[in-house]
Short mmCIF file of C-alpha atoms in Angstrom, two decimals:
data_model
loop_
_atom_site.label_atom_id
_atom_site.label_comp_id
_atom_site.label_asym_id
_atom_site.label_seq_id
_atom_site.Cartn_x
_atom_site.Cartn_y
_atom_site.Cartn_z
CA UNK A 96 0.00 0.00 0.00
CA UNK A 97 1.40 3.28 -0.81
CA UNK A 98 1.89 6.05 1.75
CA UNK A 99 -0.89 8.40 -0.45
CA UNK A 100 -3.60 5.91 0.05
CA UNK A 101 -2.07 4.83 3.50
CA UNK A 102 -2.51 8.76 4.40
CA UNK A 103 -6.06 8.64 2.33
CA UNK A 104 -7.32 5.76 5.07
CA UNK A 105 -6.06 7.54 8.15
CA UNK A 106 -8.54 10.76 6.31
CA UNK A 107 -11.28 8.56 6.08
CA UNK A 108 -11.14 6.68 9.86
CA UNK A 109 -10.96 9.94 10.98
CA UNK A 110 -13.56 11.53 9.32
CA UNK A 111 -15.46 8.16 10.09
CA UNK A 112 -14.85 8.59 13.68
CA UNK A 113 -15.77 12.20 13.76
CA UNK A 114 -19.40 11.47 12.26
CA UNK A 115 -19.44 8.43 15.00
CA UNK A 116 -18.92 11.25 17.71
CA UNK A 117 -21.22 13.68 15.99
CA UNK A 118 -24.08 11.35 15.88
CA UNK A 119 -23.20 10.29 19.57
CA UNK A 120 -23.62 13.38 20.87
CA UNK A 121 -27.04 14.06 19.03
CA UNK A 122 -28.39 10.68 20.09
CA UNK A 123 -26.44 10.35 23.91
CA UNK A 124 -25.88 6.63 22.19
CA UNK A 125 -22.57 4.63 22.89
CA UNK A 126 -20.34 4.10 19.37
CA UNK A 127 -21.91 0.90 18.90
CA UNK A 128 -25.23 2.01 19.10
CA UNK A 129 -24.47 5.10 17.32
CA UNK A 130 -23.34 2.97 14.47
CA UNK A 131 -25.42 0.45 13.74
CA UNK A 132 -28.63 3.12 14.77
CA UNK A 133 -30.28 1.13 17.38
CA UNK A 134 -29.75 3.85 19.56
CA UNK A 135 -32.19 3.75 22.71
CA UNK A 136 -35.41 1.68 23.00
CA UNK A 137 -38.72 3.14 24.14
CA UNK A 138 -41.72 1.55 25.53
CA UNK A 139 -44.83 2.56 24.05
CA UNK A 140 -48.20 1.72 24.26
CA UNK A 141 -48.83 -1.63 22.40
CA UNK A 142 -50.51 -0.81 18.96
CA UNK A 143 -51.08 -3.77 17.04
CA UNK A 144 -51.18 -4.21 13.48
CA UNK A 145 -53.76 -1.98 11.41
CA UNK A 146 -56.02 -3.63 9.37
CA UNK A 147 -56.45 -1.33 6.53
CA UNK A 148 -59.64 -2.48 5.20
CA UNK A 149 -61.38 -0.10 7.67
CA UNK A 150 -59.93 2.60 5.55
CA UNK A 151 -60.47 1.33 2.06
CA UNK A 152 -57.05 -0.19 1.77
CA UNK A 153 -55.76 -3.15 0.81
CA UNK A 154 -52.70 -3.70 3.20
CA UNK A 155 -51.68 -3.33 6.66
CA UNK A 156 -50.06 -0.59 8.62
CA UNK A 157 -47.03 -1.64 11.16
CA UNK A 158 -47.38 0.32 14.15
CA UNK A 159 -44.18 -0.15 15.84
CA UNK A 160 -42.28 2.60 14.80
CA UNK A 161 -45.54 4.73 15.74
CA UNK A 162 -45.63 2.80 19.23
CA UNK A 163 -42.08 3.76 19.94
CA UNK A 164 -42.70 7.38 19.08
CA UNK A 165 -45.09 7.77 21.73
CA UNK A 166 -42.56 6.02 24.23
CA UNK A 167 -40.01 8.58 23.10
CA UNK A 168 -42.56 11.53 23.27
CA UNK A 169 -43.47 10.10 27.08
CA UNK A 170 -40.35 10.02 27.99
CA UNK A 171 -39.36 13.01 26.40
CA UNK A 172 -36.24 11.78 24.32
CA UNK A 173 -36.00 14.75 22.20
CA UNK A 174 -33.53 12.68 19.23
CA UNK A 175 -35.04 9.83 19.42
CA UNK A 176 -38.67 11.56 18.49
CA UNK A 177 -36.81 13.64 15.94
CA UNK A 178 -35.62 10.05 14.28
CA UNK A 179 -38.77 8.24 14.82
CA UNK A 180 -40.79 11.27 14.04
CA UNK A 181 -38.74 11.27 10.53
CA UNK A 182 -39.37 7.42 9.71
CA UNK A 183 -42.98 7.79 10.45
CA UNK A 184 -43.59 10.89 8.60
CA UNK A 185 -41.71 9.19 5.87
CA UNK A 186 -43.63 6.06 5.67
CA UNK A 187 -47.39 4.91 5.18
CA UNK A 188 -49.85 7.90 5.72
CA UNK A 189 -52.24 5.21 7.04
CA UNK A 190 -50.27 4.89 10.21
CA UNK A 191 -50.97 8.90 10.52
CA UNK A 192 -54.24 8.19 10.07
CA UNK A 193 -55.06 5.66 12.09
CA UNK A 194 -53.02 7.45 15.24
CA UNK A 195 -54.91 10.88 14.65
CA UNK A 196 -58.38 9.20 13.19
CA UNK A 197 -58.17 7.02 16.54
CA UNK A 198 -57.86 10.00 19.11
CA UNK A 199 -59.57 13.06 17.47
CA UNK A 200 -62.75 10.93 16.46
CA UNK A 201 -63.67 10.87 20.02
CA UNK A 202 -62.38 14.57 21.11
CA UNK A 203 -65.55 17.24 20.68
CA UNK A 204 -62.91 19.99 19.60
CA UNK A 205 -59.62 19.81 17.82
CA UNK A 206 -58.26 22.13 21.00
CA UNK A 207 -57.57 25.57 21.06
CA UNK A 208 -53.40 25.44 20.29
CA UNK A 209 -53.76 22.73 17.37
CA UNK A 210 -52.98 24.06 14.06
CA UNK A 211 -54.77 24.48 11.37
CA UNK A 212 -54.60 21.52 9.22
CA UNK A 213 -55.44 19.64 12.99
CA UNK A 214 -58.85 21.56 12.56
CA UNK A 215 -59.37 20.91 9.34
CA UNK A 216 -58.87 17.10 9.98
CA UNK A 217 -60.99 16.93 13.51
CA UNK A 218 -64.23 18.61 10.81
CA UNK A 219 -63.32 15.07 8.78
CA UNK A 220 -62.70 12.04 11.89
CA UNK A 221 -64.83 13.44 13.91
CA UNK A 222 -67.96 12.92 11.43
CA UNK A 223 -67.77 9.44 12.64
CA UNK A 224 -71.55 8.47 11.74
CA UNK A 225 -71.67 8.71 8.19
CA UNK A 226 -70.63 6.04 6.12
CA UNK A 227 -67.29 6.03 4.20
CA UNK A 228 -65.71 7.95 7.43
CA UNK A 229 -62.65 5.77 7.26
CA UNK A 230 -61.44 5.96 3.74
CA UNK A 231 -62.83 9.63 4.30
CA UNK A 232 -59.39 9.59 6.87
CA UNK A 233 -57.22 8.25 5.32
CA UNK A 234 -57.43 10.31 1.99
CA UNK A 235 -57.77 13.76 4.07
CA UNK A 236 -54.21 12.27 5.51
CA UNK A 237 -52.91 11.55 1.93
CA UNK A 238 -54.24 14.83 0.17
CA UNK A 239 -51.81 16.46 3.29
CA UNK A 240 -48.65 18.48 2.24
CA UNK A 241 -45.55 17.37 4.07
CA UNK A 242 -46.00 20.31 6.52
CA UNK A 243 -48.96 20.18 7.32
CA UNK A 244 -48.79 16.04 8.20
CA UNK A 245 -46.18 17.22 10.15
CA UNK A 246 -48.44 19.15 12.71
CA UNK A 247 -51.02 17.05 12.35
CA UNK A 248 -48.73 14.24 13.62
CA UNK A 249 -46.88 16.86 16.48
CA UNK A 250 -50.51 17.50 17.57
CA UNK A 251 -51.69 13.41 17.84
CA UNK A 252 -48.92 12.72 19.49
CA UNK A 253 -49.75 15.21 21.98
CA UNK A 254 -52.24 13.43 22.80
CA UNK A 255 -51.53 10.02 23.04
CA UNK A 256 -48.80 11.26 25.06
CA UNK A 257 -50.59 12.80 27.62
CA UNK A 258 -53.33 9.39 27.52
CA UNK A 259 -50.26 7.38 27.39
CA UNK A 260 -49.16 8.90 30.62
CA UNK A 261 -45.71 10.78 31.81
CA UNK A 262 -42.68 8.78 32.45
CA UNK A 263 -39.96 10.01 34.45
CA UNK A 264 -37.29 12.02 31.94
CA UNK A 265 -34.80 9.95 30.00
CA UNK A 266 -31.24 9.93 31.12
CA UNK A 267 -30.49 9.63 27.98
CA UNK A 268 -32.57 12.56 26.65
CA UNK A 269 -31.19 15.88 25.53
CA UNK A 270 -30.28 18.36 28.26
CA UNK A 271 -32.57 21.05 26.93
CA UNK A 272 -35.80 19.18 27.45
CA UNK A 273 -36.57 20.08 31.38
CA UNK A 274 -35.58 23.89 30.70
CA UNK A 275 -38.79 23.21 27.96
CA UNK A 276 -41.05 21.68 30.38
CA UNK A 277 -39.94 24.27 32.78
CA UNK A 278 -40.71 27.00 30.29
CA UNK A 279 -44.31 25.67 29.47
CA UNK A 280 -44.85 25.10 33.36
CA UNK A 281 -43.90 28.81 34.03
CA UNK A 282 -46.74 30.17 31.34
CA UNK A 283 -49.46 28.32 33.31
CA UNK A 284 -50.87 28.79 36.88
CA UNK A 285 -53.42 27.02 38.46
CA UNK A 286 -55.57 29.03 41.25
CA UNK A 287 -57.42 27.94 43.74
CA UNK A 288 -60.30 28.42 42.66
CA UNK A 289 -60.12 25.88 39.97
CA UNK A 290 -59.70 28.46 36.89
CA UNK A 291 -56.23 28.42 34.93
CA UNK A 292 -53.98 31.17 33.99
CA UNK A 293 -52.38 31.29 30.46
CA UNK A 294 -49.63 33.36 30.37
CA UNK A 295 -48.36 34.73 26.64
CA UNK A 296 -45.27 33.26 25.81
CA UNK A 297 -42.64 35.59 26.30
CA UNK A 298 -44.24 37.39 29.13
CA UNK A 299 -41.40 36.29 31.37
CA UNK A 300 -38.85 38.54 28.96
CA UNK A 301 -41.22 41.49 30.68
CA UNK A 302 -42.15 40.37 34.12
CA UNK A 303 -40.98 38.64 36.74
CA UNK A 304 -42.18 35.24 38.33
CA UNK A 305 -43.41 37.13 41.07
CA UNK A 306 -44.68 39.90 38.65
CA UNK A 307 -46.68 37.04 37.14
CA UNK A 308 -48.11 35.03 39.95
CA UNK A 309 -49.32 38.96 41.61
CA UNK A 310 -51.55 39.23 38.12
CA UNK A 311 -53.23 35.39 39.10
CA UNK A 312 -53.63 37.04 42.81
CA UNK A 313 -55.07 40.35 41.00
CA UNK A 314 -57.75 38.49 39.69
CA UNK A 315 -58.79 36.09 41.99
CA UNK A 316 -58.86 39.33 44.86
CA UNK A 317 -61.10 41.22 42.03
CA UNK A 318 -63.31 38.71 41.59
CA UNK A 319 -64.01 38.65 45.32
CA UNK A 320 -64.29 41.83 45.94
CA UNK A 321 -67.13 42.40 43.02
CA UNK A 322 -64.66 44.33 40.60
CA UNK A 323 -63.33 41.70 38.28
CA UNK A 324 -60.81 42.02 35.51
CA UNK A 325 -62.32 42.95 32.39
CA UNK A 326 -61.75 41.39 28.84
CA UNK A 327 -59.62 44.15 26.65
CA UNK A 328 -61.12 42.51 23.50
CA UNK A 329 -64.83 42.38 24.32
CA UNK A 330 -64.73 44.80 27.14
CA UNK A 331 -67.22 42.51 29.61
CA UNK A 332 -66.15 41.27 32.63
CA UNK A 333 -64.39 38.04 33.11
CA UNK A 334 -65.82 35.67 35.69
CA UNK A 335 -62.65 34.17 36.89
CA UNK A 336 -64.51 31.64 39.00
CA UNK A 337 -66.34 30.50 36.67
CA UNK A 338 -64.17 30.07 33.46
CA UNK A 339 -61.69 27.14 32.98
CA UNK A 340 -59.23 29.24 31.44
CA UNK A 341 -58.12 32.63 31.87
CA UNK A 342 -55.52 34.51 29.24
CA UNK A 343 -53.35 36.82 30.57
CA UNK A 344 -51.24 38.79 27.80
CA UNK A 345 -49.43 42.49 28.14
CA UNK A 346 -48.74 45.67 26.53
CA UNK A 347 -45.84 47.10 25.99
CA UNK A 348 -46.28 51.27 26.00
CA UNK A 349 -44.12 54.31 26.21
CA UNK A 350 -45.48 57.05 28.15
CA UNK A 351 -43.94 61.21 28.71
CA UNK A 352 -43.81 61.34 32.83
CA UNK A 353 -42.45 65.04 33.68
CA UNK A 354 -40.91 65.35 30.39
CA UNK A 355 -39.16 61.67 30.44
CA UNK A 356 -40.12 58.72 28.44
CA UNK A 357 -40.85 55.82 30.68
CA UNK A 358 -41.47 52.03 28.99
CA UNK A 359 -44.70 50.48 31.20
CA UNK A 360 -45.92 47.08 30.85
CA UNK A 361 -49.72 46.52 31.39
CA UNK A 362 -51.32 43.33 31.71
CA UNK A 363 -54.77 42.43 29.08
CA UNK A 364 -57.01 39.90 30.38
CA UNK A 365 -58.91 38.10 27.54
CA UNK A 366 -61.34 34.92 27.04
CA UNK A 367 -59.88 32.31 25.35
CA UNK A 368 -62.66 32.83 22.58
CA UNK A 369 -62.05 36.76 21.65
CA UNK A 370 -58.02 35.77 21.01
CA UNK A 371 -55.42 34.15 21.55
CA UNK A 372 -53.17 35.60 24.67
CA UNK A 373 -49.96 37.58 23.49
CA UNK A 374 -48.12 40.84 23.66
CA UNK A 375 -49.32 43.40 22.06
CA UNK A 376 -47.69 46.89 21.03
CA UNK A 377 -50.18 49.56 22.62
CA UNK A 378 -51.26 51.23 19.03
CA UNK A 379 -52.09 47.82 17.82
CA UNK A 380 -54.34 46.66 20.67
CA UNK A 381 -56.03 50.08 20.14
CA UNK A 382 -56.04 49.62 16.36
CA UNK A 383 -57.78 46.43 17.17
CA UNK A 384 -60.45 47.44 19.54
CA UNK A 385 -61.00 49.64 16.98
CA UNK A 386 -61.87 47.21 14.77
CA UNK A 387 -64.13 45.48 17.00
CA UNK A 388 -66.53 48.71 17.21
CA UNK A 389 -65.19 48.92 20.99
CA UNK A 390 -64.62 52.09 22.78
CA UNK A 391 -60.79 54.03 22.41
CA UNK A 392 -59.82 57.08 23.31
CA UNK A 393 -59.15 60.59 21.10
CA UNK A 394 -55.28 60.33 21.94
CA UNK A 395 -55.35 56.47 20.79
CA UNK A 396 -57.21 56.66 17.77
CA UNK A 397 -54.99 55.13 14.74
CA UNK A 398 -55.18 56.10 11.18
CA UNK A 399 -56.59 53.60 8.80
CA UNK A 400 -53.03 52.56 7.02
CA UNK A 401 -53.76 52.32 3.43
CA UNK A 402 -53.06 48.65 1.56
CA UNK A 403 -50.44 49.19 -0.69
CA UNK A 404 -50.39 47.27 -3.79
CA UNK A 405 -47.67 45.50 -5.78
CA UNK A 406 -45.49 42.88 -4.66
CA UNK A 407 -43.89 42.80 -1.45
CA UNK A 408 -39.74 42.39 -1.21
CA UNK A 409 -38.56 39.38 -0.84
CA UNK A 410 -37.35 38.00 2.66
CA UNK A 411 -33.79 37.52 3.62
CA UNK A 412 -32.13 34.36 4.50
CA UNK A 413 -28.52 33.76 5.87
CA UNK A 414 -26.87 30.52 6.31
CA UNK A 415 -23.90 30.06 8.75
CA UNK A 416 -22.11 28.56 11.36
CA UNK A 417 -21.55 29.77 14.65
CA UNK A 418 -19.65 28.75 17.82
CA UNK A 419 -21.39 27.92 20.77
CA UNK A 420 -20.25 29.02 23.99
CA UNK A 421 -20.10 25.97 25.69
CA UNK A 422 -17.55 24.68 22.56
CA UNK A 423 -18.71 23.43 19.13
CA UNK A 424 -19.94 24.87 16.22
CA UNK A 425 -23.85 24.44 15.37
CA UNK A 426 -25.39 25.78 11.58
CA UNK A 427 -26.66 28.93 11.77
CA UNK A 428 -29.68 29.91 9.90
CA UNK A 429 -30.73 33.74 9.99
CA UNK A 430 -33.95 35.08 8.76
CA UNK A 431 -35.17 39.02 7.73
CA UNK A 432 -38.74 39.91 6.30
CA UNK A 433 -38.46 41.95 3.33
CA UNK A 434 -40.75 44.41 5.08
CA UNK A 435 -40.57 46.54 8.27
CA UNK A 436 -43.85 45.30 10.85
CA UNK A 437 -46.37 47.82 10.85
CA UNK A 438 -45.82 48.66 13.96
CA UNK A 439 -42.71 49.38 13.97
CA UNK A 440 -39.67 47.95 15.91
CA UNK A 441 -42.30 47.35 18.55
CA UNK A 442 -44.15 45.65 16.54
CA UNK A 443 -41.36 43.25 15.84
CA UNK A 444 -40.39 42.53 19.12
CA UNK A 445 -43.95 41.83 20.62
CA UNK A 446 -44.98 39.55 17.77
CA UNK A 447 -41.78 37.35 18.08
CA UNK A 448 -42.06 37.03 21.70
CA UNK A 449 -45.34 35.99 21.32
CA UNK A 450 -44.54 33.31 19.25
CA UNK A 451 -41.66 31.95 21.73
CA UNK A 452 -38.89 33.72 20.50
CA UNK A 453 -36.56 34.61 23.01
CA UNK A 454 -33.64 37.43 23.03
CA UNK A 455 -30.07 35.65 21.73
CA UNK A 456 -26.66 36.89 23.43
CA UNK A 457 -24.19 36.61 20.26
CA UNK A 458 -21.21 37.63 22.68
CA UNK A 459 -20.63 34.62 24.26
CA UNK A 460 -21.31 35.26 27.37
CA UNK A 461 -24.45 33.07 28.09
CA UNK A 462 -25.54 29.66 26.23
CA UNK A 463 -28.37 29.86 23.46
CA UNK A 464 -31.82 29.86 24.53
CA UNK A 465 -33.95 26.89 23.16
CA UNK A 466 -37.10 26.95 21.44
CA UNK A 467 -39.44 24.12 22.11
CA UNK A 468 -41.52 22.36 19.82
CA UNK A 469 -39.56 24.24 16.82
CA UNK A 470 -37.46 22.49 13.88
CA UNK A 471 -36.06 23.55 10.52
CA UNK A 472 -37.72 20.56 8.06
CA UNK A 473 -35.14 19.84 5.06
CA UNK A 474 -35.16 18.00 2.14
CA UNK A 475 -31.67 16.71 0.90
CA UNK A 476 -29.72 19.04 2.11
CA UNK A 477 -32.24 22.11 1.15
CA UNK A 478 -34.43 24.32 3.95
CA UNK A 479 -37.81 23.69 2.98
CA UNK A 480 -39.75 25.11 6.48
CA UNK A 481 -39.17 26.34 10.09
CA UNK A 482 -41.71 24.30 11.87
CA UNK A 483 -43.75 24.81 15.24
CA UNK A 484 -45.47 22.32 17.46
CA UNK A 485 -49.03 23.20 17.24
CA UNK A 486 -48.67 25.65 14.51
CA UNK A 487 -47.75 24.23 11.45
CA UNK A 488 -45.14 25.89 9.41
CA UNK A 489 -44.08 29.31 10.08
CA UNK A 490 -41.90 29.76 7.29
CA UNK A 491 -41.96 28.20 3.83
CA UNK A 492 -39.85 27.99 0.93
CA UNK A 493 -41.45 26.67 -2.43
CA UNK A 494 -38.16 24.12 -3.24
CA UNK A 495 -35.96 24.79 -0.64
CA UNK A 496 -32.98 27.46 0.17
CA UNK A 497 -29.93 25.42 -0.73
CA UNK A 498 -27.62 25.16 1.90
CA UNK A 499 -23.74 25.33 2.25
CA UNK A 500 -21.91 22.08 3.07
CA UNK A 501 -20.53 23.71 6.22
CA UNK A 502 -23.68 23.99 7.41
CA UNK A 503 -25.40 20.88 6.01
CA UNK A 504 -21.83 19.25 8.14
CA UNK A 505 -22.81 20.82 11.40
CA UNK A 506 -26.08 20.18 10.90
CA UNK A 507 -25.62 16.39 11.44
CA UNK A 508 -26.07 17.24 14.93
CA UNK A 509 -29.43 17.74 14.40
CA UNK A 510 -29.81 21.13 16.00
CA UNK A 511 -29.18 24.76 14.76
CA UNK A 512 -29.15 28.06 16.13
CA UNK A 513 -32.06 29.82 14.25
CA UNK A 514 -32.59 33.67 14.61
CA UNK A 515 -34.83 36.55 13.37
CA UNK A 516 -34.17 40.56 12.81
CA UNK A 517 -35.68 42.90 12.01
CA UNK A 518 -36.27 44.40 8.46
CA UNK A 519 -33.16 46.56 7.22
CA UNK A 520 -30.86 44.31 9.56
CA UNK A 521 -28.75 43.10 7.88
CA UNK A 522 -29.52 42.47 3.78
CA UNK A 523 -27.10 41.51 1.79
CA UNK A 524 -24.41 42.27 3.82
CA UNK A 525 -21.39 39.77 3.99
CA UNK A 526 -18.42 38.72 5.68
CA UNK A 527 -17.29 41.38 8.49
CA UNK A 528 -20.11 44.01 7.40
CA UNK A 529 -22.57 41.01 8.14
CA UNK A 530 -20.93 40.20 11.67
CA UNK A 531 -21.52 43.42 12.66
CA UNK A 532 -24.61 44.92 11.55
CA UNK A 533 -25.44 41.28 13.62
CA UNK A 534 -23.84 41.89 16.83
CA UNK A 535 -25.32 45.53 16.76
CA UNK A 536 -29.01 44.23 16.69
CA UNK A 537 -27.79 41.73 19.22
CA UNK A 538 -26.68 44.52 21.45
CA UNK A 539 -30.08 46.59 21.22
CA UNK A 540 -31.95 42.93 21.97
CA UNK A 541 -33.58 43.06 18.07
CA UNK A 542 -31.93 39.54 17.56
CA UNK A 543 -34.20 36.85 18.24
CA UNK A 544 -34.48 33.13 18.13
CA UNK A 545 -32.48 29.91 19.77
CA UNK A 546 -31.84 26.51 19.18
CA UNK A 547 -34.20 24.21 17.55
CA UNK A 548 -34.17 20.63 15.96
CA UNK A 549 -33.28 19.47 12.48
CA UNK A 550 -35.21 17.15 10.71
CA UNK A 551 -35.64 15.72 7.47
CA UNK A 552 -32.54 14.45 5.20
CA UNK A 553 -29.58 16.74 4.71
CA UNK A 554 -27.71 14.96 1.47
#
């Protein structure tokens, strides 16, 4: 053997060996398990067989892949759900059907955080009396776009997790998982008196724990004392003792005091039917009790903002790597709308927080922030979607972004940082320019985002 292709082996072992690692430290498998993928075993609820017939097939649908899923989402294994998650999706759409078809036949309502292709499937499985209902499933299941059989799948399993029941966490599960449960937990508070609080997601960016358990105390104190809170998007009263839920959003404002400009914080109180809780830039909740007929003041008024026609500029999208300050490098994918918000910078910031985002120290001072329930979908090697639990796709591209092979490498890991800026950011910027215009939003808190899965097939 010559010392070229002597020197070529050595290359390839170690290459070998690094993607051995790589995949060990996404999966918390030893290299033997790592290798021949039989990384960790869950136990999920027995699901035998599916006879197809019921669905106007002619085959069977294995379950076991779909069994272990559930074990995985139980125990909260966040790779292993990403892998199993990936085979199922991948496979026959009559196991979807038969998991989602099974639960959402008997549930009354789809549930107020499903997404939208969830509803649109409960209107179908839940018509259970009619005749045809099963092939009725299974070809609202096949007539699904990728994405969208990807929520409806994040939302079943959901469910059968929760019927399923909660194991303790796997020790072999990523370390980001409790800091999600932990984040959820901290958006919810049960009072006494039976009714739950559901805190907007990223209200903890603008009040305290103790800020947020004195609003539940607010409310249950009104209540007794004959003044309750009132809804800000239907303006009647909200009978805290009697309703099962309670949503508790706030909005962000910037009042003159003495000729100084002081940033308050206000909480909203709505019913979980006039809108979904959230944080809302002041002119916006007044633009939109102004287009519920309710009552706003002279000095909040807002114009009517004219609908400008033509297309719209095309978003930005930045692929990267970056280090992480515990060591490593993870793929970096960065993401600018085309157009400012509406509202302003304001506007920006409330909408992202709302939707989980959380504020991203590029210094390297403090480890990225994870976003649970969120993954960037691919499709050899191409972005296709950023993905939400309950929500469906957030971000689409018809085809795919193709992707560097730095980043595709690092992506292996099956996580990336993912962030958001606002418009005018950053552009087209590159190199050091880019770097900076970056770590400038960073510094005013405009950059937004954190870690989040990767799924799909990256070659």
């Amino acid at each position: 053997m010559s010392k070229i292709e002597k020197k070529n082996r050595r290359r390839k072992s170690h290459a070998e060996r690094e993607r051995i690692k790589a995949k060990k430290a996404a999966s918390g498998a030893s290299y033997t398990s790592a290798q021949s993928g039989t990384a960790h075993r869950h136990q999920g609820p027995e699901i035998g067989p599916v006879d197809g017939s019921g669905f106007g097939a002619d085959r069977q649908a294995d379950m076991q892949t779909a069994s272990a899923l559930i074990g995985a989402c139980v125990e909260k294994c966040r790779p292993c759900q990403a892998s199993l998650a990936d085979k199922v999706l991948a496979g026959d759409r009559l196991v979807v059907a038969s998991l989602a078809g099974t639960v959402y036949s008997l549930l009354p309502s789809p549930g107020a955080l499903c997404s939208p292709a969830t509803r649109r499937f409960h209107a179908v499985a839940h018509d259970t009396g009619r005749p045809g209902y099963g092939p009725a499933v299974l070809a609202a299941v096949e007539e699904l776009s990728q994405e969208d059989l990807e929520a409806l799948l994040e939302d079943t399993l959901d469910l059968w997790a929760a019927a399923a029941g909660t194991a303790p966490a796997s020790g072999a599960g990523a370390p980001d998982q409790e800091a999600g449960e932990e984040e959820r937990d901290t958006h919810r508070y049960a009072a006494a008196s039976g009714t739950a609080y559901l805190m907007s997601a990223g209200i903890d960016q603008l009040l305290s724990v103790e800020e947020m358990k004195g609003l539940v105390e607010h409310a249950e104190r009104s209540a007794v004392s004959g003044d309750p809170v009132v809804c800000f998007l239907c303006d009647e009263p909200i009978d805290v003792t009697a309703e099962p839920e309670v949503h508790v959003g706030v909005s962000t404002r910037t009042l003159a005091v003495d000729g100084r400009e002081l940033d308050t914080v206000q909480p909203v109180w709505t019913h979980p039917g006039c809108g979904r809780t959230r944080i809302w830039p002041w002119p916006e909740l007044m633009a939109e009790r102004q287009r519920r007929g309710l009552y706003v003041g002279p000095e909040d008024r807002q114009p009517v903002k004219p609908t400008v026609p033509g297309p719209r500029n095309a978003d930005y999208t930045h692929f990267s790597v970056a280090r992480q300050p515990g060591g490593g490098m993870v793929p970096l994918v960065l993401v600018e709308p085309g157009e400012p918000d509406e509202y302003g910078i304001e506007g920006y910031l409330a909408a992202r927080l709302s939707e989980g985002f959380k504020p991203v120290d590029l210094s390297g001072g403090q480890p990225f922030p994870v976003l649970d329930g969120w993954h960037l979908r691919c499709e050899r090697g191409r972005l296709v979607s950023v993905m939400r639990a309950g929500g469906g796709a957030w971000y689409r591209q018809e085809g795919g972004y193709a992707t560097p092979g730095n980043w595709r490498q690092a992506a292996r890991q099956r996580k990336a940082l993912f962030l958001v800026v606002p418009a005018g950011t950053v552009g087209d910027r590159q190199g050091n320019d880019w770097l900076a215009a970056v770590s400038r939003a960073a510094e005013a808190g405009h950059v937004l985002g954190g870690l989040v899965a990767v799924r799909g097939t990256l070659s």
